[in-house]
Structures are given as structure tokens and as C-alpha cells.
Amino acid sequence: MIKVARESLVKNHASVIVANDLTKIQNGQHQAYLVTDDQVLEASTKTEIAEAILRYIK
């Protein structure tokens, strides 16, 4: 999943991608990764994902 996210960064000229498996979302819990060129941050809830995105854009 991380490899695909990094390929998507390049293909879409993006600076960050949130990668997750939508089939594994349950009760607000799911594993997701905030992927940049040089960093991968892991989050386990929607709140953690939102907080990681906010930290990235600040």
C-alpha cells in the first residue's frame, strides 16, 4: 500500500497521500498512512488521521 501511495504522489504531483484499505473500516477504526516523499505516519482512527493531516499542513 505504501509503494502504491508513493507512486501516486509522483503520478499526481501531490505532496501527501492518505493511504488506507476502505474494506477494513469498522466503527471509526481503521489503519491509514499519511505518506510523503520522505515520511510515513500511521494512524488508527479517523481522529488520528485528521490530526496527522492538520500537523502536516501547519
XYZ file of C-alpha atoms in Angstrom, residues 18-53:
36
model
C -3.610 9.236 2.688
C -3.452 5.511 2.013
C -5.951 3.136 3.590
C -7.929 -0.028 2.937
C -11.579 1.019 2.784
C -12.756 -2.573 3.308
C -11.261 -2.575 6.817
C -13.075 0.475 8.216
C -15.123 -0.534 11.277
C -16.734 1.744 13.866
C -14.404 4.623 13.098
C -11.340 2.381 13.394
C -9.041 1.617 10.503
C -5.386 1.686 9.697
C -4.272 4.522 7.457
C -0.973 6.024 6.425
C -0.125 9.629 5.649
C 2.586 9.244 3.010
C 5.012 11.916 1.800
C 8.244 11.662 -0.182
C 10.285 11.042 2.947
C 7.836 10.100 5.695
C 5.093 7.634 6.576
C 2.821 8.397 9.534
C 0.456 5.707 10.773
C -2.993 6.416 12.223
C -5.659 4.065 13.568
C -8.775 6.239 13.863
C -10.448 8.942 11.833
C -9.458 11.452 14.518
C -5.797 10.408 14.340
C -5.898 10.693 10.537
C -7.389 14.198 10.762
C -4.815 15.240 13.368
C -1.955 13.919 11.220
C -3.244 15.873 8.220
